[in-house]
Amino acid sequence: MKKALITGITGQDGSYLAELLLEKGYEVHGIIRRASSFNTERIEHLYQDPHINGTRMFLHYGDVTDASQIANLLYEVQPEEIYHLAAQSHVRVSFDTPEYTSDVTGLGTVRLLEAMRNVGLKGARFYQASSSEMFGKVQQIPQTEVTPFYPRSPYGCAKMYAYWLTINYRDSYNMHASNGILFNHESPRRGETFVTRKITRAATRIKLGLQDKLYLGNLDAQRDWGYAPDYVKAMWMMLQVDNADDYVIATNETHSVKEFVQETFSLLDLDWEEHVDYDKRYERPSEVDLLIGDPAKAKKQLEWEPTVRFKDLVRIMVESDLNLARRESAVKQTLADFEATP
C-alpha cells in the first residue's frame, strides 16, 4: 500500500485528490491547520465510509510555515508521494497580504523540499502545484512549458519562486520533483470567494429570490477554465512516470468572465444585465488579461487530456449551487413558518 501526504487536503484540489488516491488503494495523510471552527467540510464524506475511516486516511495538525513540524511529520509517515497544494491561493488577497502570501506560497515549498532532503526520503516523489498566474502578462499565446513568465501579483511571484526551487532541487539533489502548471480549474467545491463560484452561487440565489445583485470587477479578463477532478488526475499521473518534469495542464480554450456570467444566467433563464453590477473593489492593482494553455506535452507524455469543457463545467456548478440554494430557501421558509406560528 502506497503512502501519500497531501498539504492543503481540505481545499478543492486536496479533497478531490484524496478521493482519487483512496480509490487507488493509497494510505492518505493530510496536513490541516488548527482553527477554532471545523474546516474539513470538503473531506467529511470520506470519513463516512467505514472502509476508509481510521484505516487509510489520517489527518495531522500542521502548517507549511513550521519547518520542524513538517520534518517530524515526514519522518513519522515516510510517504512515497508528496503533493504540495497548500497556499494562500487567492490572487486578489495576495495584494493585501504580500508578505504572508510569499511566506506560505513561496517559502512553504522550500520547507517541504528541505525536509524531504534532510529526513532522507530517498525515492519519494514530490508534486508542486504551480500556477498559470506565473505567466501573468503573457509573452506567448497559447502558453506552454517554455513560455517566459511575467507574474502580475504577489501570488504569481511566490508561485514562480516555488516553481524554480522545485526544478533546482530536482537538478541539484536528483529528486523526483515535478511542477504542474495548472490553469484555472473549478468545481462545486470551489471556494465562494473565487469568481466562478461567486457567480454560480449568486445566480442560483437570485433565481430563488434569496438575493438581488451580484457585484463583480473586470468582466473582460479571459481564462482557461477546466474541471478540478480532471486536473488532480494529472497531478497523480506526473508522479507515476519515471522521470520528473514540468507540465502545463489546461483545456486550450479561453473564455471571459462575462461569458461565464452569461452562460450561468442563461441556464437559469435570467437576464444577467438586470442583476450584475460593477464594483471597483474587486479589481486587481494589475490584471492578467488573457490565459490559455496548451497541454500538448501532457497529452503526449502522460496521455492526459480534459474530459469536461466550458459549458459542461458551468452546468455542473449551476446544478450543484441550485440544489444548495433550494435547501437554503427551504430552511428560510421553515423558519418563517415557525416565527409566524402563534
PDB file of C-alpha atoms in Angstrom, residues 9 19 30 35 49 59 67 87 92 113 123 159 177 200 209-210 215 217-218 228 243 279 299 314-315 318 324 336:
ATOM      1  CA  ILE A   9      -6.080  18.460   1.771  1.00  0.00           C
ATOM      2  CA  GLU A  19     -10.700  10.706  -3.154  1.00  0.00           C
ATOM      3  CA  GLY A  30      -3.230  15.172   5.116  1.00  0.00           C
ATOM      4  CA  ALA A  35      -8.748  26.530  13.694  1.00  0.00           C
ATOM      5  CA  ASP A  49     -17.076   5.382   4.519  1.00  0.00           C
ATOM      6  CA  LEU A  59      -5.171  13.978   9.315  1.00  0.00           C
ATOM      7  CA  ALA A  67       9.650  23.641   9.213  1.00  0.00           C
ATOM      8  CA  ALA A  87      -1.017  28.016  -0.344  1.00  0.00           C
ATOM      9  CA  ARG A  92      -6.649  39.456  -5.204  1.00  0.00           C
ATOM     10  CA  LEU A 113      11.789  20.131  -0.132  1.00  0.00           C
ATOM     11  CA  GLY A 123      12.833   7.613  -3.797  1.00  0.00           C
ATOM     12  CA  LYS A 159       4.425  30.589  -7.226  1.00  0.00           C
ATOM     13  CA  ALA A 177      10.094  16.688  -8.201  1.00  0.00           C
ATOM     14  CA  THR A 200     -22.902  30.406  -9.792  1.00  0.00           C
ATOM     15  CA  GLY A 209     -35.216  35.253  -4.597  1.00  0.00           C
ATOM     16  CA  LEU A 210     -32.565  34.934  -1.898  1.00  0.00           C
ATOM     17  CA  TYR A 215     -21.113  42.581  -7.833  1.00  0.00           C
ATOM     18  CA  GLY A 217     -14.836  43.523 -11.080  1.00  0.00           C
ATOM     19  CA  ASN A 218     -13.250  43.064 -14.512  1.00  0.00           C
ATOM     20  CA  ALA A 228     -10.840  20.173 -10.930  1.00  0.00           C
ATOM     21  CA  ASN A 243      11.312  10.972 -14.974  1.00  0.00           C
ATOM     22  CA  ASP A 279     -17.656  47.169  -8.112  1.00  0.00           C
ATOM     23  CA  LYS A 299      -1.212  14.637 -23.672  1.00  0.00           C
ATOM     24  CA  VAL A 314     -20.712  25.760 -15.829  1.00  0.00           C
ATOM     25  CA  ARG A 315     -23.718  23.426 -15.892  1.00  0.00           C
ATOM     26  CA  VAL A 318     -25.002  25.689 -11.540  1.00  0.00           C
ATOM     27  CA  LEU A 324     -27.773  24.339  -2.345  1.00  0.00           C
ATOM     28  CA  ALA A 336     -40.552  31.934   8.641  1.00  0.00           C
TER      29      ALA A 336
END
